[in-house]
Amino acid sequence: MSARPTEAAPPADPVPPRHAAARRYAEVRAHSLALAAPLSAEDQCIQSMPDASPVKWHLAHTSWFFEAVVLQPHAGGYRAFDPRFFYLFNSYYEALGPRHPRPRRGLLTRPALAEVHAYRVHVDQAMQDFLLQCDEATWATVQPLVTLGLNHEQQHQELILTDILHAFSCSPLLPAYQPADTPALRLATTVAPPRWLDMPGGLAQAGHPGGAGGAFAFDNETPRHDLMLAPYRIADRLVTCGEYAQFIADGGYRRPALWLSDGWAAVQAGGWEAPAYWLAPGDPRAPARHWQVFGLHGVRPLDPAAPVSQLSFYEAAAYSEWAGARLPTEFEWELAHAAPGITQMAGHVWQWTRSSYDPYPGFRPLAGAVGEYNGKFMVGQLVLRGGSVATPPGHTRATYRNFFPPAARWQFSGIRLAKDASC
Ligand SMILES: [Fe+2]
């Protein structure tokens, strides 16, 4: 009996791009609802400050994005769930019409949460049908917009967490978003002493290459461009709560020489004495003899080994001055992203950089209404790099640029130190 060569199994059919997109769409959309699930309807309606939005608004606005950017202009015959929602849930897109004022989003007790859920179902069904049935030319046009919409939804998933945490921080009860034994959103700890990594500098490139067929990036990460860096040193890990507590104990919040002028003014105006969600010993909301930290798991004893978080740029800069160092530029951070020995570059806290949020040389916003997504905010803000414990896994990359005003303290934002090579 002669041996016959074993026939190779035929390769499995790759998932068609449209089906993959539809599956990805369903996954991302479901995660938003999962994040909101621990919250009551009352929780989801509250707006604790103009910079933060109600969870219910996030759930509706992310649906509006698909409706306004994909379905309305590209899906012929699409019927809006409620035309009034175009006014209620537009965020800042001038090209897409007038909108409800941002500071008044917490006044939207109507539509009720159940109606917002029905809105999501309506948009999801229309999107699934559209993704699988539109013609090829339409698919080629909308595919980048769908990808943008999903990354947009992930950004709002992070805001769902940071905004409800701010709202809860305003409650005398200091509620916990999740039970204390839920590990997914807990900041990791480190016990190793910090080390300085030497970076050579020189001619380098930063930014995302972009381009059709490449991995997704926001327009503000492009174009990839040349730059020159002087040799520098960067810390192999983040600054910890224990280290930051030493800064406080050394009078860090009482020494104007450590602070930028605007930062010192913010300290005085806000009465800042510690990161935003730290509770001093004896705080009447949760009396204890030691520092405590309020987070997604409620009030917990300060963990000296956890990365310090909920800091403004001003505090990060003052701490750096106190520590005899400085913040890295966003390019120093990016070039060190994969340096041997570096740790905690993503998934812990966003890391303030000393870089203003500016366009890269040759930057061009996206065409159409989505051109308003990033470019028009490129003034008066600082770049943060990395990604936080609240960022959906896989959402960020080495070139990702987050940005916030220098006084913002409600994000999971912290410190990685840098130095000139000569220091
Ligand atoms: Fe948005």
Tab-separated table of C-alpha atoms and ligand atoms in Angstrom:
chain	number	residue	atom	x	y	z
A	1	MET	CA	0.000	0.000	0.000
A	2	SER	CA	1.554	3.173	-1.058
A	3	ALA	CA	1.564	6.091	1.228
A	4	ARG	CA	-0.334	9.033	0.016
A	5	PRO	CA	0.698	12.468	1.020
A	6	THR	CA	-1.611	13.924	3.576
A	7	GLU	CA	-3.730	16.551	2.033
A	8	ALA	CA	-3.298	19.846	3.744
A	9	ALA	CA	-6.465	21.160	5.284
A	10	PRO	CA	-7.817	24.068	3.300
A	11	PRO	CA	-7.149	27.350	5.007
A	12	ALA	CA	-10.026	28.594	7.032
A	13	ASP	CA	-11.969	31.305	5.302
A	14	PRO	CA	-10.779	34.611	6.640
A	15	VAL	CA	-13.526	36.638	8.206
A	16	PRO	CA	-14.737	39.074	5.544
A	17	PRO	CA	-13.850	42.655	6.475
A	18	ARG	CA	-17.468	43.669	6.804
A	19	HIS	CA	-18.265	40.813	9.155
A	20	ALA	CA	-15.151	41.569	11.160
A	21	ALA	CA	-16.207	45.195	11.381
A	22	ALA	CA	-19.722	44.231	12.443
A	23	ARG	CA	-18.363	41.924	15.118
A	24	ARG	CA	-15.942	44.564	16.372
A	25	TYR	CA	-18.732	47.113	16.394
A	26	ALA	CA	-20.873	44.866	18.587
A	27	GLU	CA	-17.997	44.190	20.992
A	28	VAL	CA	-17.109	47.831	21.508
A	29	ARG	CA	-20.709	48.934	21.878
A	30	ALA	CA	-21.424	46.210	24.416
A	31	HIS	CA	-18.458	47.283	26.520
A	32	SER	CA	-19.950	50.750	27.008
A	33	LEU	CA	-23.092	49.212	28.472
A	34	ALA	CA	-21.019	46.901	30.655
A	35	LEU	CA	-19.167	49.885	32.121
A	36	ALA	CA	-22.465	51.593	32.906
A	37	ALA	CA	-24.050	48.477	34.371
A	38	PRO	CA	-22.899	48.991	38.000
A	39	LEU	CA	-24.526	52.436	38.045
A	40	SER	CA	-28.086	53.421	38.917
A	41	ALA	CA	-30.213	55.593	36.646
A	42	GLU	CA	-29.613	58.456	39.084
A	43	ASP	CA	-25.847	57.921	38.890
A	44	GLN	CA	-26.001	58.038	35.118
A	45	CYS	CA	-27.820	61.370	34.960
A	46	ILE	CA	-25.517	63.436	37.151
A	47	GLN	CA	-23.001	66.008	35.872
A	48	SER	CA	-20.590	67.086	38.580
A	49	MET	CA	-18.783	69.837	36.637
A	50	PRO	CA	-18.821	71.344	33.124
A	51	ASP	CA	-15.785	69.284	32.049
A	52	ALA	CA	-17.453	65.993	32.943
A	53	SER	CA	-20.541	64.547	31.325
A	54	PRO	CA	-23.293	62.253	32.602
A	55	VAL	CA	-22.847	58.578	31.794
A	56	LYS	CA	-26.244	58.628	30.092
A	57	TRP	CA	-25.023	61.425	27.843
A	58	HIS	CA	-21.904	59.423	26.938
A	59	LEU	CA	-24.096	56.458	25.989
A	60	ALA	CA	-26.290	58.644	23.797
A	61	HIS	CA	-23.535	60.807	22.304
A	62	THR	CA	-21.513	57.823	21.084
A	63	SER	CA	-24.669	56.613	19.328
A	64	TRP	CA	-25.234	60.066	17.869
A	65	PHE	CA	-21.718	59.910	16.400
A	66	PHE	CA	-22.581	56.847	14.323
A	67	GLU	CA	-25.946	58.298	13.427
A	68	ALA	CA	-24.595	61.721	12.378
A	69	VAL	CA	-21.314	60.640	10.775
A	70	VAL	CA	-22.194	57.282	9.203
A	71	LEU	CA	-25.918	56.563	8.964
A	72	GLN	CA	-27.460	59.936	8.189
A	73	PRO	CA	-25.074	60.888	5.358
A	74	HIS	CA	-24.367	57.438	3.916
A	75	ALA	CA	-27.244	55.018	4.621
A	76	GLY	CA	-29.998	55.967	2.238
A	77	GLY	CA	-33.422	55.782	3.810
A	78	TYR	CA	-32.130	55.782	7.377
A	79	ARG	CA	-34.759	57.073	9.784
A	80	ALA	CA	-33.479	58.864	12.861
A	81	PHE	CA	-34.608	57.494	16.218
A	82	ASP	CA	-35.612	60.998	17.294
A	83	PRO	CA	-34.491	64.037	15.246
A	84	ARG	CA	-34.273	66.107	18.432
A	85	PHE	CA	-31.355	63.965	19.560
A	86	PHE	CA	-29.154	65.618	16.924
A	87	TYR	CA	-29.357	68.766	19.054
A	88	LEU	CA	-29.143	67.038	22.436
A	89	PHE	CA	-26.146	64.818	21.784
A	90	ASN	CA	-23.892	66.710	19.377
A	91	SER	CA	-20.778	67.510	21.394
A	92	TYR	CA	-18.806	70.174	19.573
A	93	TYR	CA	-19.201	69.700	15.801
A	94	GLU	CA	-20.098	73.083	14.329
A	95	ALA	CA	-20.504	71.508	10.897
A	96	LEU	CA	-23.222	69.208	12.242
A	97	GLY	CA	-25.458	71.877	13.700
A	98	PRO	CA	-26.305	73.601	16.988
A	99	ARG	CA	-26.191	71.718	20.258
A	100	HIS	CA	-27.244	71.645	23.883
A	101	PRO	CA	-24.704	73.537	26.048
A	102	ARG	CA	-22.070	71.287	27.537
A	103	PRO	CA	-22.353	72.603	31.128
A	104	ARG	CA	-26.090	71.784	31.093
A	105	ARG	CA	-25.918	68.142	30.088
A	106	GLY	CA	-26.798	67.133	33.654
A	107	LEU	CA	-30.194	68.786	33.271
A	108	LEU	CA	-31.256	66.203	30.676
A	109	THR	CA	-33.454	64.032	32.872
A	110	ARG	CA	-35.269	63.298	29.601
A	111	PRO	CA	-34.794	61.211	27.560
A	112	ALA	CA	-34.882	58.659	30.341
A	113	LEU	CA	-32.139	56.078	30.576
A	114	ALA	CA	-34.399	53.400	29.095
A	115	GLU	CA	-35.008	55.613	26.072
A	116	VAL	CA	-31.276	56.113	25.617
A	117	HIS	CA	-30.884	52.339	25.701
A	118	ALA	CA	-33.576	52.047	23.031
A	119	TYR	CA	-31.713	54.690	21.002
A	120	ARG	CA	-28.588	52.566	21.165
A	121	VAL	CA	-30.493	49.492	19.986
A	122	HIS	CA	-31.979	51.451	17.093
A	123	VAL	CA	-28.572	52.738	15.964
A	124	ASP	CA	-26.928	49.350	16.463
A	125	GLN	CA	-29.486	47.536	14.340
A	126	ALA	CA	-29.181	50.126	11.591
A	127	MET	CA	-25.382	49.977	11.732
A	128	GLN	CA	-25.296	46.175	11.571
A	129	ASP	CA	-27.636	46.116	8.582
A	130	PHE	CA	-25.710	48.886	6.871
A	131	LEU	CA	-22.270	47.369	7.444
A	132	LEU	CA	-23.313	44.057	5.918
A	133	GLN	CA	-25.465	45.350	3.073
A	134	CYS	CA	-24.023	48.604	1.725
A	135	ASP	CA	-22.419	48.572	-1.713
A	136	GLU	CA	-18.690	48.340	-2.179
A	137	ALA	CA	-18.129	51.998	-2.952
A	138	THR	CA	-20.057	53.038	0.155
A	139	TRP	CA	-18.172	50.510	2.251
A	140	ALA	CA	-14.850	51.972	1.117
A	141	THR	CA	-16.052	55.413	2.165
A	142	VAL	CA	-17.510	54.528	5.543
A	143	GLN	CA	-15.015	51.936	6.763
A	144	PRO	CA	-12.592	54.607	8.104
A	145	LEU	CA	-15.515	56.451	9.702
A	146	VAL	CA	-16.725	53.300	11.448
A	147	THR	CA	-13.228	52.679	12.772
A	148	LEU	CA	-13.066	56.279	13.946
A	149	GLY	CA	-16.443	55.881	15.612
A	150	LEU	CA	-15.314	52.814	17.519
A	151	ASN	CA	-12.139	54.523	18.718
A	152	HIS	CA	-14.283	57.513	19.643
A	153	GLU	CA	-16.547	55.245	21.680
A	154	GLN	CA	-13.506	53.829	23.478
A	155	GLN	CA	-12.427	57.322	24.429
A	156	HIS	CA	-15.859	57.894	25.928
A	157	GLN	CA	-15.608	54.564	27.751
A	158	GLU	CA	-12.651	55.998	29.635
A	159	LEU	CA	-14.619	59.175	30.302
A	160	ILE	CA	-17.527	57.145	31.675
A	161	LEU	CA	-15.168	55.969	34.415
A	162	THR	CA	-13.322	59.216	35.069
A	163	ASP	CA	-16.472	61.319	35.021
A	164	ILE	CA	-18.460	59.093	37.384
A	165	LEU	CA	-15.417	58.930	39.662
A	166	HIS	CA	-15.419	62.719	39.834
A	167	ALA	CA	-19.158	62.731	40.524
A	168	PHE	CA	-18.736	60.153	43.290
A	169	SER	CA	-15.827	62.152	44.740
A	170	CYS	CA	-18.302	64.997	45.284
A	171	SER	CA	-20.592	62.785	47.368
A	172	PRO	CA	-20.113	62.726	51.152
A	173	LEU	CA	-20.755	58.988	50.907
A	174	LEU	CA	-17.769	58.434	48.552
A	175	PRO	CA	-19.438	55.484	46.789
A	176	ALA	CA	-17.409	52.720	45.183
A	177	TYR	CA	-17.906	52.124	41.467
A	178	GLN	CA	-16.824	48.498	41.842
A	179	PRO	CA	-16.172	46.196	44.784
A	180	ALA	CA	-12.702	46.399	46.255
A	181	ASP	CA	-11.766	42.902	45.121
A	182	THR	CA	-12.271	43.688	41.421
A	183	PRO	CA	-8.739	43.623	40.067
A	184	ALA	CA	-9.224	45.014	36.562
A	185	LEU	CA	-9.217	48.671	37.492
A	186	ARG	CA	-6.691	48.601	40.307
A	187	LEU	CA	-3.444	50.464	39.857
A	188	ALA	CA	-0.472	48.123	39.802
A	189	THR	CA	2.244	48.509	42.370
A	190	THR	CA	5.995	48.564	42.079
A	191	VAL	CA	8.622	48.005	44.708
A	192	ALA	CA	11.812	48.433	42.706
A	193	PRO	CA	13.735	51.661	43.259
A	194	PRO	CA	13.682	53.956	40.228
A	195	ARG	CA	16.498	53.751	37.709
A	196	TRP	CA	17.586	56.307	35.126
A	197	LEU	CA	17.758	55.007	31.568
A	198	ASP	CA	20.227	56.768	29.265
A	199	MET	CA	18.806	57.703	25.885
A	200	PRO	CA	21.197	58.708	23.131
A	201	GLY	CA	19.188	61.400	21.383
A	202	GLY	CA	20.183	62.402	17.860
A	203	LEU	CA	18.164	62.466	14.665
A	204	ALA	CA	14.935	60.543	15.155
A	205	GLN	CA	11.412	60.182	13.880
A	206	ALA	CA	8.165	60.465	15.818
A	207	GLY	CA	4.498	60.216	14.975
A	208	HIS	CA	2.354	57.656	13.199
A	209	PRO	CA	2.950	56.903	9.510
A	210	GLY	CA	-0.789	56.804	8.805
A	211	GLY	CA	-1.698	55.853	5.277
A	212	ALA	CA	-4.338	53.665	3.761
A	213	GLY	CA	-4.283	50.062	4.913
A	214	GLY	CA	-2.204	50.818	7.966
A	215	ALA	CA	-3.257	50.442	11.554
A	216	PHE	CA	-5.628	53.065	12.858
A	217	ALA	CA	-4.307	56.301	14.308
A	218	PHE	CA	-5.987	59.608	15.045
A	219	ASP	CA	-5.080	62.449	12.724
A	220	ASN	CA	-3.274	64.287	15.526
A	221	GLU	CA	-0.619	61.515	15.589
A	222	THR	CA	0.380	62.285	12.006
A	223	PRO	CA	2.436	62.849	9.993
A	224	ARG	CA	5.504	60.958	11.071
A	225	HIS	CA	8.328	63.471	10.966
A	226	ASP	CA	11.986	64.062	11.698
A	227	LEU	CA	13.251	65.691	14.843
A	228	MET	CA	16.481	66.136	16.739
A	229	LEU	CA	16.797	65.201	20.396
A	230	ALA	CA	19.636	65.988	22.769
A	231	PRO	CA	20.767	63.012	24.861
A	232	TYR	CA	18.513	62.603	27.892
A	233	ARG	CA	17.681	60.316	30.786
A	234	ILE	CA	14.248	58.954	31.601
A	235	ALA	CA	12.971	57.147	34.699
A	236	ASP	CA	12.243	53.470	34.213
A	237	ARG	CA	8.971	53.713	36.146
A	238	LEU	CA	6.298	56.114	37.354
A	239	VAL	CA	6.464	58.254	40.475
A	240	THR	CA	4.715	56.491	43.343
A	241	CYS	CA	2.250	57.686	45.971
A	242	GLY	CA	4.930	57.153	48.602
A	243	GLU	CA	7.349	59.424	46.768
A	244	TYR	CA	4.661	62.032	46.243
A	245	ALA	CA	3.773	61.903	49.943
A	246	GLN	CA	7.375	62.918	50.671
A	247	PHE	CA	6.890	65.958	48.415
A	248	ILE	CA	3.795	66.898	50.431
A	249	ALA	CA	5.551	66.316	53.744
A	250	ASP	CA	8.434	68.522	52.568
A	251	GLY	CA	6.025	71.424	52.089
A	252	GLY	CA	5.662	70.973	48.361
A	253	TYR	CA	2.290	72.702	48.251
A	254	ARG	CA	3.565	75.631	50.357
A	255	ARG	CA	6.730	76.532	48.436
A	256	PRO	CA	6.030	78.874	45.497
A	257	ALA	CA	9.587	78.499	44.186
A	258	LEU	CA	8.693	74.984	43.020
A	259	TRP	CA	5.691	76.083	40.980
A	260	LEU	CA	4.957	77.662	37.647
A	261	SER	CA	3.197	80.988	38.157
A	262	ASP	CA	-0.147	79.705	36.866
A	263	GLY	CA	0.310	76.546	38.920
A	264	TRP	CA	0.889	78.477	42.148
A	265	ALA	CA	-2.224	80.528	41.386
A	266	ALA	CA	-4.168	77.271	40.924
A	267	VAL	CA	-2.873	75.956	44.257
A	268	GLN	CA	-4.056	79.126	46.007
A	269	ALA	CA	-7.401	79.315	44.214
A	270	GLY	CA	-8.213	75.645	44.667
A	271	GLY	CA	-6.764	75.173	48.134
A	272	TRP	CA	-4.774	72.227	46.776
A	273	GLU	CA	-2.802	70.290	49.381
A	274	ALA	CA	-2.643	66.850	47.742
A	275	PRO	CA	-3.771	65.016	44.578
A	276	ALA	CA	-7.450	65.428	43.797
A	277	TYR	CA	-8.781	62.270	45.437
A	278	TRP	CA	-6.454	61.958	48.425
A	279	LEU	CA	-8.072	62.131	51.856
A	280	ALA	CA	-5.895	63.678	54.548
A	281	PRO	CA	-5.680	62.004	57.969
A	282	GLY	CA	-8.832	62.828	59.909
A	283	ASP	CA	-10.943	63.631	56.831
A	284	PRO	CA	-14.493	63.575	58.234
A	285	ARG	CA	-15.828	61.692	55.198
A	286	ALA	CA	-13.788	58.599	56.110
A	287	PRO	CA	-11.827	59.209	59.306
A	288	ALA	CA	-8.463	57.476	59.499
A	289	ARG	CA	-5.060	58.197	60.962
A	290	HIS	CA	-3.255	57.993	57.629
A	291	TRP	CA	-3.596	59.213	54.070
A	292	GLN	CA	-6.274	57.471	52.053
A	293	VAL	CA	-7.071	57.547	48.347
A	294	PHE	CA	-10.530	57.545	46.769
A	295	GLY	CA	-10.801	55.591	43.539
A	296	LEU	CA	-13.059	53.355	41.534
A	297	HIS	CA	-12.982	50.855	44.384
A	298	GLY	CA	-13.935	53.461	46.989
A	299	VAL	CA	-11.696	54.667	49.808
A	300	ARG	CA	-8.546	52.653	50.348
A	301	PRO	CA	-5.414	53.199	52.421
A	302	LEU	CA	-2.725	54.983	50.443
A	303	ASP	CA	-0.514	52.408	48.753
A	304	PRO	CA	3.024	53.849	48.756
A	305	ALA	CA	4.011	51.611	45.829
A	306	ALA	CA	1.139	52.550	43.515
A	307	PRO	CA	1.638	55.214	40.847
A	308	VAL	CA	0.452	58.615	42.012
A	309	SER	CA	-2.608	59.715	40.059
A	310	GLN	CA	-5.214	62.491	39.697
A	311	LEU	CA	-2.549	65.164	39.315
A	312	SER	CA	-2.618	68.351	37.281
A	313	PHE	CA	0.240	69.266	34.960
A	314	TYR	CA	1.096	71.980	37.476
A	315	GLU	CA	1.562	69.447	40.259
A	316	ALA	CA	3.550	67.137	38.001
A	317	ALA	CA	5.860	70.019	37.088
A	318	ALA	CA	6.269	71.140	40.720
A	319	TYR	CA	7.073	67.603	41.845
A	320	SER	CA	9.648	67.307	39.063
A	321	GLU	CA	11.296	70.526	40.206
A	322	TRP	CA	11.360	69.277	43.795
A	323	ALA	CA	12.889	65.988	42.648
A	324	GLY	CA	15.679	67.721	40.728
A	325	ALA	CA	14.322	66.528	37.397
A	326	ARG	CA	11.815	67.576	34.762
A	327	LEU	CA	8.985	66.121	32.718
A	328	PRO	CA	9.898	64.481	29.393
A	329	THR	CA	8.823	66.047	26.151
A	330	GLU	CA	6.309	63.956	24.260
A	331	PHE	CA	9.019	63.015	21.797
A	332	GLU	CA	11.430	61.918	24.520
A	333	TRP	CA	8.592	59.793	25.890
A	334	GLU	CA	7.811	58.285	22.488
A	335	LEU	CA	11.432	57.467	21.666
A	336	ALA	CA	11.806	55.771	25.050
A	337	HIS	CA	8.614	53.759	24.644
A	338	ALA	CA	10.392	50.497	23.904
A	339	ALA	CA	13.710	51.217	25.623
A	340	PRO	CA	15.226	48.198	27.386
A	341	GLY	CA	14.228	48.207	31.043
A	342	ILE	CA	11.426	50.751	30.819
A	343	THR	CA	8.159	49.842	32.558
A	344	GLN	CA	4.645	51.167	33.191
A	345	MET	CA	4.348	52.877	29.801
A	346	ALA	CA	0.641	52.052	29.420
A	347	GLY	CA	-2.288	50.853	31.472
A	348	HIS	CA	-1.448	52.675	34.693
A	349	VAL	CA	-1.757	56.466	34.468
A	350	TRP	CA	-1.528	58.983	31.673
A	351	GLN	CA	1.858	60.644	31.848
A	352	TRP	CA	2.080	64.426	31.619
A	353	THR	CA	4.686	65.677	29.188
A	354	ARG	CA	6.285	69.116	28.861
A	355	SER	CA	4.925	69.405	25.309
A	356	SER	CA	2.160	71.734	24.259
A	357	TYR	CA	-0.576	70.094	22.220
A	358	ASP	CA	0.408	71.419	18.818
A	359	PRO	CA	0.067	70.173	15.238
A	360	TYR	CA	2.971	68.190	13.878
A	361	PRO	CA	4.755	69.665	10.849
A	362	GLY	CA	2.507	69.037	7.858
A	363	PHE	CA	-0.561	68.122	9.952
A	364	ARG	CA	-3.807	68.019	8.015
A	365	PRO	CA	-7.139	67.396	9.778
A	366	LEU	CA	-9.454	64.743	8.399
A	367	ALA	CA	-11.798	65.833	5.626
A	368	GLY	CA	-15.374	66.772	6.437
A	369	ALA	CA	-17.072	67.247	9.786
A	370	VAL	CA	-14.685	64.821	11.536
A	371	GLY	CA	-11.921	67.332	10.776
A	372	GLU	CA	-13.163	68.983	13.994
A	373	TYR	CA	-12.269	65.877	16.001
A	374	ASN	CA	-8.785	66.982	17.129
A	375	GLY	CA	-7.248	69.883	15.262
A	376	LYS	CA	-9.344	72.715	16.631
A	377	PHE	CA	-8.275	71.909	20.185
A	378	MET	CA	-4.586	72.473	19.513
A	379	VAL	CA	-4.079	75.453	21.799
A	380	GLY	CA	-3.627	75.865	25.555
A	381	GLN	CA	-3.329	72.171	26.416
A	382	LEU	CA	-0.536	69.761	27.314
A	383	VAL	CA	0.108	66.319	25.851
A	384	LEU	CA	-0.165	63.191	27.973
A	385	ARG	CA	1.165	59.876	26.792
A	386	GLY	CA	0.663	56.222	27.657
A	387	GLY	CA	-2.837	55.294	28.747
A	388	SER	CA	-4.451	54.659	32.098
A	389	VAL	CA	-6.101	51.935	34.085
A	390	ALA	CA	-9.389	53.300	32.733
A	391	THR	CA	-8.314	53.162	29.080
A	392	PRO	CA	-9.809	50.227	27.169
A	393	PRO	CA	-7.090	47.632	26.556
A	394	GLY	CA	-5.500	47.976	23.138
A	395	HIS	CA	-6.839	51.474	22.574
A	396	THR	CA	-3.526	53.344	22.752
A	397	ARG	CA	-0.117	52.995	21.127
A	398	ALA	CA	3.313	54.589	21.304
A	399	THR	CA	2.279	57.530	19.138
A	400	TYR	CA	-1.066	58.189	20.882
A	401	ARG	CA	-1.541	61.782	22.063
A	402	ASN	CA	-3.971	62.582	24.844
A	403	PHE	CA	-4.388	66.214	25.865
A	404	PHE	CA	-5.844	68.176	28.735
A	405	PRO	CA	-5.615	71.713	30.135
A	406	PRO	CA	-2.812	72.074	32.697
A	407	ALA	CA	-5.138	72.354	35.706
A	408	ALA	CA	-7.128	69.163	34.924
A	409	ARG	CA	-7.029	66.696	37.822
A	410	TRP	CA	-9.930	64.308	37.242
A	411	GLN	CA	-8.110	61.938	34.932
A	412	PHE	CA	-5.824	59.099	35.923
A	413	SER	CA	-2.798	61.300	35.277
A	414	GLY	CA	0.626	60.973	36.852
A	415	ILE	CA	4.362	61.498	36.510
A	416	ARG	CA	7.357	59.982	34.781
A	417	LEU	CA	10.549	61.960	35.353
A	418	ALA	CA	13.264	62.855	32.866
A	419	LYS	CA	16.577	64.704	32.990
A	420	ASP	CA	19.072	66.191	30.588
A	421	ALA	CA	21.944	63.792	30.020
A	422	SER	CA	24.321	66.200	31.722
A	423	CYS	CA	22.354	66.126	35.010
B	1	FE	FE	-17.224	62.584	21.562
